[in-house]
XYZ file of C-alpha atoms in Angstrom:
691
model
C 193.557 13.082 130.686
C 195.783 12.093 127.764
C 192.867 10.916 125.898
C 190.781 14.099 126.507
C 193.805 16.232 125.268
C 194.276 14.054 122.094
C 190.456 14.241 121.358
C 190.724 17.995 121.660
C 193.913 18.138 119.452
C 192.306 15.734 116.800
C 189.221 17.981 116.517
C 191.569 21.111 115.892
C 193.381 18.848 113.405
C 190.122 17.878 111.523
C 189.073 21.411 111.203
C 192.410 22.466 109.928
C 192.568 19.375 107.585
C 196.120 18.743 108.609
C 197.482 15.374 107.554
C 200.873 15.869 109.318
C 199.326 16.698 112.527
C 196.779 13.832 112.176
C 199.835 11.262 111.679
C 201.641 12.725 114.706
C 198.655 12.291 116.931
C 197.974 8.858 115.527
C 201.783 7.944 116.520
C 201.021 9.441 119.976
C 197.858 7.346 120.467
C 199.843 4.383 119.679
C 202.747 5.188 121.824
C 200.335 5.867 124.854
C 198.560 2.463 124.191
C 195.107 3.887 123.455
C 194.674 2.281 120.092
C 191.573 0.420 121.683
C 189.885 3.647 122.651
C 186.722 3.688 120.531
C 186.191 7.240 120.773
C 189.726 8.249 119.780
C 189.611 5.753 116.902
C 186.521 7.470 115.399
C 188.150 10.787 115.821
C 191.137 9.444 113.848
C 189.048 8.041 111.130
C 187.142 11.534 110.971
C 190.457 13.230 110.819
C 191.856 11.075 107.949
C 188.748 11.470 106.027
C 189.031 15.255 106.281
C 192.562 15.074 105.062
C 191.489 12.705 102.073
C 193.680 9.909 103.442
C 191.190 7.242 102.981
C 193.457 4.433 103.253
C 194.905 5.579 106.630
C 191.226 5.855 107.963
C 190.669 2.251 106.998
C 193.839 1.261 108.579
C 192.593 2.687 111.863
C 189.623 0.324 111.962
C 191.427 -2.698 110.586
C 194.485 -2.669 112.657
C 192.596 -3.100 115.865
C 190.491 -6.101 116.780
C 188.909 -4.821 119.738
C 187.721 -1.571 117.718
C 186.376 -3.525 115.212
C 183.874 -5.056 117.680
C 182.257 -1.829 118.274
C 179.617 -0.857 115.578
C 180.560 2.905 116.301
C 183.905 2.386 114.432
C 182.175 0.717 111.341
C 179.706 3.547 111.181
C 182.299 6.141 111.224
C 184.068 4.454 108.391
C 180.780 3.962 106.379
C 179.959 7.896 107.124
C 183.425 8.838 106.102
C 183.109 6.988 102.708
C 179.563 8.256 102.074
C 180.473 11.842 102.871
C 183.443 11.463 100.326
C 181.081 9.889 97.656
C 182.901 6.694 97.808
C 179.783 4.677 97.611
C 181.312 1.326 96.389
C 183.717 1.444 99.387
C 180.928 2.249 101.812
C 178.877 -0.898 100.504
C 182.264 -3.033 100.835
C 182.376 -1.934 104.417
C 178.828 -2.733 105.023
C 179.279 -6.257 103.707
C 182.140 -6.695 105.954
C 180.186 -5.769 108.849
C 177.370 -8.029 107.885
C 180.085 -11.050 108.057
C 181.355 -9.913 111.488
C 180.260 -12.228 114.181
C 180.924 -9.787 116.850
C 178.924 -6.720 115.723
C 175.692 -5.874 114.432
C 174.447 -2.736 112.288
C 172.498 -0.353 114.173
C 170.171 2.665 113.217
C 173.334 4.673 112.568
C 174.522 2.304 110.033
C 171.677 2.020 107.667
C 171.138 5.720 106.514
C 174.689 5.638 104.917
C 174.058 2.434 103.156
C 170.987 3.449 102.044
C 172.499 6.551 100.482
C 175.166 4.504 98.770
C 172.382 2.325 97.165
C 170.587 5.437 95.860
C 173.800 6.961 94.533
C 174.998 3.722 92.720
C 171.252 3.156 91.459
C 171.529 -0.156 93.196
C 167.702 -0.589 93.487
C 167.541 -4.413 93.976
C 170.158 -3.981 97.007
C 168.353 -0.929 98.265
C 165.013 -2.851 98.195
C 166.789 -5.813 100.272
C 167.870 -3.156 102.942
C 164.599 -1.728 103.061
C 162.996 -5.105 104.016
C 166.002 -5.554 106.622
C 165.250 -2.428 108.477
C 161.548 -3.102 108.365
C 162.207 -6.468 110.108
C 164.708 -4.877 112.410
C 162.397 -2.405 113.366
C 164.753 0.536 112.387
C 162.213 1.673 109.832
C 160.475 3.685 112.616
C 163.734 5.870 112.989
C 163.164 9.182 111.486
C 166.578 9.463 109.840
C 166.440 5.785 108.479
C 162.963 6.320 106.990
C 163.965 9.636 105.550
C 166.998 7.968 103.904
C 164.532 5.661 102.302
C 162.650 8.338 100.921
C 165.796 10.132 99.440
C 166.666 6.638 98.035
C 163.356 6.043 96.181
C 163.542 9.474 94.821
C 166.836 8.605 93.242
C 165.296 5.443 91.761
C 162.572 7.598 90.523
C 160.139 5.190 92.422
C 157.541 7.698 93.296
C 154.925 5.092 94.632
C 157.375 3.635 96.949
C 158.530 7.007 98.114
C 155.159 8.079 98.967
C 154.297 4.844 100.786
C 157.518 5.156 102.981
C 156.638 8.790 103.722
C 152.928 8.207 104.538
C 153.983 5.291 107.135
C 156.493 7.301 108.796
C 155.528 7.650 112.522
C 157.178 10.813 112.670
C 159.021 12.969 110.021
C 161.921 15.459 109.713
C 162.274 18.448 107.571
C 164.610 16.354 105.171
C 162.115 13.801 104.174
C 159.313 16.682 103.778
C 161.830 18.386 101.452
C 162.371 15.332 99.453
C 158.795 14.755 98.835
C 158.170 18.406 97.846
C 161.198 18.214 95.528
C 159.986 15.032 94.021
C 156.682 16.467 93.158
C 158.322 19.557 91.689
C 160.873 17.466 89.558
C 157.953 15.496 88.256
C 156.391 18.794 86.934
C 153.577 18.494 89.591
C 154.165 22.000 91.075
C 150.736 22.297 92.461
C 151.186 19.118 94.483
C 154.574 20.461 95.647
C 152.865 23.428 97.144
C 150.005 21.107 98.705
C 152.997 19.020 100.560
C 154.606 22.398 101.520
C 151.508 23.755 103.093
C 150.878 20.270 104.856
C 154.443 20.661 106.251
C 153.718 24.062 107.749
C 150.351 22.769 109.336
C 152.188 19.798 110.916
C 154.472 22.397 112.713
C 157.728 22.029 110.825
C 159.775 25.189 110.143
C 160.835 25.298 106.414
C 164.420 25.544 105.725
C 166.354 27.109 102.736
C 165.500 24.061 100.627
C 161.945 24.025 101.376
C 161.439 27.436 100.561
C 163.641 27.299 97.403
C 161.368 24.692 95.988
C 158.172 26.236 97.088
C 159.193 29.513 95.670
C 160.134 27.856 92.361
C 156.879 26.091 92.327
C 155.136 29.423 92.469
C 157.241 30.467 89.644
C 156.441 27.810 87.372
C 152.769 28.109 88.065
C 152.967 31.841 87.641
C 151.418 32.076 91.006
C 152.568 35.634 92.092
C 150.288 36.077 95.028
C 151.199 32.824 96.609
C 154.933 33.609 96.097
C 154.525 37.065 97.724
C 152.725 35.324 100.763
C 155.749 33.085 101.327
C 158.054 35.889 100.782
C 156.310 38.070 103.390
C 156.144 35.206 105.872
C 159.647 34.043 105.893
C 161.486 37.231 104.729
C 161.953 38.324 108.480
C 163.140 34.899 109.774
C 166.723 35.482 108.419
C 166.056 33.900 104.959
C 166.386 37.159 102.963
C 170.056 36.761 103.164
C 170.040 33.003 101.818
C 171.332 33.164 98.378
C 169.095 30.176 97.207
C 166.010 31.655 98.427
C 166.921 34.867 97.235
C 167.644 33.711 93.716
C 164.336 31.576 93.570
C 162.429 34.952 94.708
C 164.369 36.948 91.810
C 163.359 34.277 89.355
C 159.614 34.028 90.484
C 159.020 37.850 90.394
C 160.761 37.979 86.895
C 158.794 35.333 85.450
C 155.522 36.726 86.745
C 156.538 40.209 85.228
C 157.073 41.872 88.617
C 160.453 43.091 87.891
C 160.464 45.953 90.452
C 160.202 43.377 93.197
C 162.799 41.129 91.517
C 165.052 44.020 91.413
C 164.475 44.983 95.094
C 164.992 41.433 96.094
C 168.159 41.252 94.072
C 169.676 44.566 95.383
C 169.170 43.254 99.158
C 171.232 40.015 98.414
C 174.490 40.412 100.316
C 176.125 37.857 98.034
C 174.852 37.527 94.520
C 175.450 34.168 93.128
C 175.669 33.384 89.243
C 172.022 31.924 89.713
C 171.011 35.389 91.048
C 172.420 37.260 88.179
C 171.047 34.817 85.768
C 167.676 35.008 87.216
C 167.550 38.801 87.116
C 168.594 38.728 83.568
C 165.895 36.116 82.719
C 163.205 38.590 84.069
C 164.503 41.323 81.885
C 164.491 39.106 78.955
C 160.711 38.364 79.162
C 160.142 42.209 78.534
C 162.998 42.299 75.734
C 164.901 44.926 77.742
C 168.324 44.526 76.202
C 169.459 47.733 77.559
C 168.878 46.668 81.303
C 170.456 43.240 80.385
C 173.868 45.031 79.111
C 173.826 47.138 82.416
C 173.577 43.962 84.467
C 176.417 42.399 82.250
C 178.641 45.355 82.828
C 177.904 45.365 86.575
C 178.626 41.549 86.825
C 182.066 42.362 85.289
C 182.881 45.197 87.444
C 181.715 43.162 90.620
C 183.953 40.259 89.512
C 181.084 37.778 88.842
C 182.169 35.827 85.557
C 179.146 35.537 83.265
C 178.435 32.146 82.032
C 177.244 30.757 78.633
C 173.713 30.949 80.116
C 174.027 34.472 80.993
C 175.343 35.422 77.481
C 172.680 33.446 75.730
C 169.798 34.939 77.813
C 170.999 38.437 76.975
C 171.271 37.749 73.408
C 167.558 36.450 73.485
C 166.780 39.924 74.850
C 168.562 41.401 72.090
C 166.800 39.314 69.410
C 163.355 40.101 71.201
C 164.042 43.975 70.941
C 165.885 43.514 67.510
C 168.873 45.562 68.929
C 171.801 44.937 66.802
C 173.971 47.319 68.605
C 173.461 45.473 71.884
C 173.615 42.117 70.206
C 177.144 43.043 68.602
C 178.341 44.145 71.899
C 177.581 40.829 73.696
C 178.925 39.042 70.669
C 182.105 41.288 70.831
C 182.437 40.271 74.585
C 182.257 36.609 73.770
C 185.041 36.964 71.147
C 187.299 39.011 73.349
C 186.799 36.969 76.627
C 187.459 33.677 74.360
C 184.280 32.225 75.275
C 183.997 28.887 73.608
C 180.425 29.245 72.318
C 178.274 26.234 72.437
C 175.370 25.262 70.088
C 172.795 27.195 72.180
C 174.651 30.379 72.062
C 175.497 30.249 68.416
C 171.977 29.443 67.684
C 170.990 32.807 69.700
C 173.323 34.783 67.687
C 172.062 33.379 64.534
C 168.567 34.156 65.589
C 169.701 37.689 66.663
C 171.171 38.466 63.330
C 168.037 37.137 61.255
C 165.826 39.260 63.446
C 167.835 42.550 62.767
C 167.975 41.471 58.997
C 171.746 40.727 59.137
C 171.451 37.515 56.981
C 175.151 37.341 55.940
C 176.214 37.501 59.592
C 173.722 34.583 60.511
C 175.142 32.631 57.717
C 178.820 33.198 58.867
C 177.823 32.079 62.552
C 176.250 29.013 61.116
C 179.310 28.135 59.003
C 181.241 27.844 62.480
C 178.558 26.076 64.316
C 178.267 22.272 64.779
C 176.171 20.603 61.914
C 175.392 17.196 63.678
C 172.490 18.814 65.890
C 169.032 19.619 64.836
C 168.921 22.925 66.566
C 171.737 24.456 64.194
C 169.398 23.803 61.099
C 166.162 24.700 62.834
C 167.457 28.134 63.459
C 168.655 28.758 60.038
C 165.281 27.352 58.520
C 163.027 29.465 60.691
C 165.339 32.378 60.206
C 165.126 32.288 56.316
C 161.428 31.958 56.820
C 161.312 35.043 58.951
C 162.895 37.295 56.549
C 160.798 35.788 53.559
C 163.578 33.727 51.823
C 161.453 30.821 51.595
C 163.451 29.086 48.797
C 166.690 29.415 51.030
C 164.602 27.906 53.917
C 163.743 24.684 51.712
C 167.244 24.609 50.348
C 168.744 24.378 53.820
C 166.244 21.649 54.820
C 167.319 19.731 51.787
C 170.925 20.141 52.917
C 170.055 18.861 56.640
C 168.430 15.773 55.318
C 171.421 15.122 53.024
C 174.115 15.192 55.674
C 171.851 12.775 57.704
C 170.494 15.077 60.636
C 167.025 13.905 61.462
C 164.360 16.660 61.399
C 162.035 17.262 64.488
C 158.620 18.731 64.695
C 160.253 22.215 64.827
C 162.046 21.647 61.629
C 158.931 20.273 59.819
C 156.895 23.197 61.194
C 159.151 25.824 59.759
C 159.776 24.279 56.282
C 156.042 23.596 55.789
C 155.510 27.325 56.310
C 157.933 28.042 53.333
C 156.134 25.490 51.220
C 152.988 27.244 52.174
C 154.071 30.527 51.151
C 155.521 29.167 47.901
C 152.461 26.726 47.164
C 155.074 23.884 46.666
C 152.474 21.187 47.168
C 154.749 18.214 46.010
C 157.447 19.301 48.296
C 154.889 19.724 51.138
C 153.453 16.199 50.444
C 157.100 14.726 50.608
C 157.592 16.355 53.963
C 154.045 15.073 55.142
C 155.410 11.454 54.292
C 158.780 12.202 56.252
C 156.398 13.331 59.430
C 154.481 10.113 59.031
C 157.657 8.082 59.069
C 158.978 10.018 61.893
C 155.655 9.387 64.013
C 155.055 12.840 64.711
C 151.579 13.095 63.641
C 150.257 13.628 67.148
C 151.815 16.892 67.355
C 149.191 19.576 67.368
C 151.281 22.466 66.213
C 152.814 20.362 63.325
C 149.328 19.240 62.142
C 148.266 22.774 62.238
C 151.211 23.728 59.903
C 150.293 20.756 57.528
C 146.665 21.927 57.573
C 147.864 25.493 56.437
C 150.250 24.148 53.991
C 147.497 22.079 52.156
C 145.113 24.854 52.376
C 147.282 27.311 50.913
C 148.669 25.169 48.209
C 144.954 24.534 47.042
C 144.372 20.961 48.101
C 141.480 21.635 50.076
C 140.391 18.037 50.026
C 143.754 16.768 51.865
C 143.351 20.022 54.243
C 140.010 18.605 55.239
C 141.306 15.014 55.768
C 144.048 16.609 58.117
C 141.321 18.782 60.017
C 138.970 15.819 60.515
C 141.852 13.810 62.040
C 142.866 16.606 64.458
C 141.713 15.555 68.052
C 141.435 19.212 69.103
C 140.187 21.909 66.670
C 140.896 25.377 68.003
C 139.984 28.776 66.374
C 143.203 28.544 64.386
C 142.482 25.255 62.833
C 138.830 26.335 61.806
C 140.067 29.532 60.589
C 142.531 27.865 58.245
C 139.699 25.724 56.823
C 137.508 28.769 56.345
C 140.329 30.471 54.489
C 140.981 27.368 52.410
C 137.414 27.108 51.191
C 137.141 30.862 50.706
C 140.334 31.137 48.566
C 139.902 28.088 46.357
C 136.303 28.623 45.086
C 134.175 27.148 47.665
C 132.515 30.020 49.649
C 129.455 28.274 50.684
C 131.618 25.741 52.345
C 133.483 28.614 54.072
C 130.289 29.893 55.415
C 129.031 26.606 56.533
C 132.511 26.038 58.629
C 131.964 29.404 59.954
C 128.618 28.440 61.252
C 129.776 24.782 62.344
C 132.795 26.314 64.548
C 130.303 28.204 66.793
C 127.955 25.139 67.076
C 131.153 23.390 68.347
C 131.627 26.252 70.847
C 134.698 27.846 69.157
C 134.323 31.601 69.263
C 135.897 33.295 66.068
C 138.460 35.882 66.502
C 139.674 38.753 64.177
C 141.683 36.384 61.988
C 138.680 34.168 61.546
C 136.775 37.321 60.377
C 139.608 38.238 57.857
C 138.936 34.854 56.262
C 135.253 34.844 56.018
C 135.389 38.506 54.757
C 138.139 37.435 52.091
C 135.756 34.522 51.068
C 132.885 36.869 50.745
C 135.050 39.111 48.612
C 136.232 36.355 46.151
C 132.756 35.003 45.802
C 131.081 38.414 45.398
C 128.942 37.976 48.384
C 128.591 41.730 48.840
C 125.563 41.647 51.500
C 126.898 38.784 53.443
C 130.443 40.573 53.650
C 128.766 43.832 54.949
C 126.730 41.574 57.408
C 129.821 40.031 58.719
C 131.645 43.233 59.111
C 128.956 44.830 61.178
C 128.457 41.715 63.446
C 132.165 41.965 64.289
C 131.526 44.573 66.689
C 127.763 44.404 67.638
C 127.615 40.550 68.183
C 131.325 39.587 68.772
C 132.822 42.405 70.371
C 135.894 42.563 67.856
C 137.098 46.086 66.844
C 137.785 46.063 63.147
C 141.429 46.556 62.125
C 142.693 47.960 59.062
C 143.069 44.563 57.439
C 139.244 44.172 58.051
C 138.586 47.410 56.484
C 140.646 46.439 53.466
C 138.564 43.238 53.002
C 135.384 45.367 53.126
C 136.722 48.087 50.496
C 137.763 45.032 48.323
C 134.252 43.561 48.502
C 132.616 46.910 47.749
C 135.487 47.526 45.042
C 134.827 44.310 43.308
C 131.103 44.999 43.181
C 131.805 48.517 41.629
C 130.526 50.148 44.549
C 133.404 52.707 44.782
C 131.901 55.837 46.282
C 130.415 53.857 49.047
C 133.922 52.369 49.687
C 135.529 55.858 49.518
C 132.873 57.160 52.321
C 133.742 54.442 54.442
C 137.394 55.204 54.230
C 136.702 58.949 54.926
C 134.525 58.236 57.973
C 137.409 57.719 60.631
C 140.754 59.523 60.901
C 142.682 56.113 61.321
C 141.133 54.896 58.051
C 141.094 58.192 56.160
C 144.884 58.273 55.837
C 145.559 54.717 55.603
C 147.640 54.044 52.495
C 146.719 50.382 52.177
C 143.086 51.135 52.195
C 143.615 53.797 49.562
C 145.533 51.474 47.486
C 143.010 48.665 47.643
C 140.368 51.243 46.439
C 142.669 52.635 43.732
C 143.152 49.163 42.236
C 139.224 48.831 42.199
C 138.827 52.246 40.311
C 141.518 50.635 37.836
C 139.360 47.663 37.463
C 136.135 49.460 36.854
C 137.853 52.465 34.876
C 136.630 55.067 37.189
C 139.036 57.816 36.310
C 137.693 60.600 38.300
C 137.927 58.846 41.662
C 140.901 57.114 40.465
C 142.864 60.330 39.748
C 141.599 61.778 43.240
C 143.024 58.713 45.092
C 146.400 58.767 43.070
C 146.856 62.480 44.086
C 146.184 61.564 47.818
C 148.720 58.768 47.483
C 151.451 60.408 45.475
C 151.410 63.442 47.850
C 151.919 61.208 50.879
C 154.037 58.439 49.413
C 155.962 60.104 46.350
C 158.369 57.205 46.191
C 155.837 54.381 46.002
C 156.326 52.800 42.450
C 153.137 50.779 42.952
C 150.967 53.932 42.778
C 152.576 55.024 39.578
C 152.330 51.470 37.882
C 148.441 51.440 38.787
C 147.980 54.868 37.685
C 149.622 54.067 34.424
C 147.391 51.098 33.786
C 144.350 53.176 34.713
C 145.267 55.690 32.057
C 146.160 53.019 29.494
C 142.764 51.343 30.006
C 140.966 54.511 29.001
C 143.431 55.221 26.090
C 144.745 58.345 27.876
C 148.128 57.801 26.263
C 149.418 61.272 26.964
C 148.588 60.925 30.635
C 150.200 57.357 30.736
C 153.498 58.722 28.999
C 153.515 61.560 31.701
C 153.450 58.943 34.612
C 156.247 56.919 32.945
C 158.249 60.125 32.557
C 157.544 60.980 36.082
C 158.882 57.415 37.218
C 162.134 57.929 35.289
C 162.307 61.282 36.595
C 162.347 60.046 40.314
C 164.343 56.955 39.481
C 161.539 54.609 40.515
C 161.516 51.037 39.111
C 158.777 48.498 39.398
C 159.619 45.584 41.582
C 160.461 42.659 39.051
C 157.951 39.703 39.050
C 158.921 36.391 40.489
C 157.792 32.996 39.484
C 158.661 29.446 40.384
C 158.092 25.859 39.581
C 158.690 22.449 41.238
C 160.734 20.075 39.493
C 161.521 16.831 41.073
C 160.701 18.129 44.347
C 163.273 20.940 43.914
C 161.614 24.547 43.846
C 163.237 26.565 40.989
C 162.453 30.330 41.079
C 163.063 33.096 38.242
C 163.006 36.819 38.342
C 162.235 39.174 35.325
C 165.451 39.546 33.403
C 167.090 37.083 35.727
C 170.077 34.772 34.470
C 171.234 33.456 37.885
C 169.862 29.883 37.222
C 172.487 27.374 36.079
C 170.235 26.502 33.110
C 169.409 30.129 32.229
C 170.720 29.791 28.545
C 168.458 26.876 27.884
C 165.469 28.678 29.512
C 165.657 31.886 27.411
C 166.287 29.651 24.267
C 163.147 27.754 25.045
C 161.259 31.048 25.827
C 162.415 32.514 22.298
C 161.297 29.297 20.592
C 157.814 29.459 22.268
C 157.737 33.162 21.305
C 158.471 32.442 17.821
C 155.625 29.716 17.712
C 153.037 32.177 19.423
C 153.933 34.852 16.770
C 153.726 32.148 13.924
C 150.329 31.101 15.204
C 148.922 34.683 15.212
């Protein structure tokens, strides 16, 4: 009777985690002489482990020789250590058990030992224990076999995991979950769903873990219908209130662009975890909906859910996508007010935001406070400068990065090569190519595409073709780059040849390809071919010509002097009739061929619609000057001064010792500006003397 009363009190004590009560009950057990009662000893061990008094739990087992002869006590001690994540101690208990002459391990012993081996990454010991359970026959026990599956998952030994799983005579939900999770973590989401389906067919009821992983697999595969099917099937079985399943559903619907369903699931969750909030925000990020993200952030704060760095970084990404400076500054302000210790990822998101919003100085301020020993910080600055067209600064930052010893990655090289392409900085590009080779990154397809683009835009068509030939997969982008390279650098026949070749290889040209081929025709004066390609765009390839395509066609006809024909094409459609870029292209052609009549007509149209455009005045001045209409030319100049317009200053640059030096008209910012102007004055004197 006393034993039953003590057991009942120990259960209450374990739940309450009252160490004082546990010790009093332990004393009472000793006073009554019940220290050899195996069930009482087990309950005492459990109570001490619940109270985190591990030494007292061990003392209970060691102080009684009779109790040590029962594996029940050994298993309690093992289980306690395993649940407390004291895996070294668990293995020490197992070692002592093996040396015990009066006690033998049973099927309840091995799951905890196997768990300890997995947690400590003791693969050798784990395999030894596997062989022991095979010889003893305990491998047929579903819990032991399931533990082996989990252990091999920890060892990342997928083949052994599958072998144990396939040989199991019976299975439980836990081992199914382990296999499903392993496939998912290995990036084999389709396989994970196959095992999930097999589990259902075998009559097992999925639990929260099974459903969370299966829904996450649907999310990764963007398989909305399969995700909806799982949702419909299990939502009425009590899983709609599970925060893990709910968060996975919100994430899946958000990633698949079904934000209404994501919102519905989110709103029905009785308890919203931080994962659920972040999943909802991530879905909105995909749409660049910074307004809704800010509303979610406000709601989080009101409901007492503290936003994490992941939360704030995601919202900053939405602000970047929508280029919403006001929302971005609001989030940045919250970070400062809340004393959030911004990590590299958050700072990079802030830098990206400010570049996207044109606030370069603010981006530079954030960069100054960011860690400089990680490549991501430098990458966002380089790509940021490229995005705002400051290619000189992009190359300068790259040079700084290399000088401080940070190793560039594929993203770095891709961004800086883009700057080299725009500046036609061939020597710098070649040096970067060498660094790419030294880094072993020549198998990166995007990087090879950037190299191809750099060589083609810098005019080294021969080297561009070498890169092109080495590319294992030639997509429409790489073919287009080669066509553009040949067309822009005096080899139009090669451009046309590559256009034919790409189609022979089964690559369908897109709108950009046609821009390249039309440009090649324009440079070479292939008027008939250009007109033919333009007409084939819609008739043969189903591509609707854009303004850029019309601009190429107008340029082709303009170069050939077919100005009225070009003007008629512009006037045919409302979307082209009022397009300033097309009119400017034709206006430049009028200047080239000294067609004052049509030129004046187009100039009037442009000045009516865009009175503040200095380029129109400049071309009109050149048109009048070429026809020696000096009064009209002076009138244009006077008009420019009257409205306060200035021509954008010209810019030139030169590569010296792999450094790109740039100069603007009347620019004195270069450190050797005095020497440069002195040299220019000397050259001018020589030129005048020669005349």
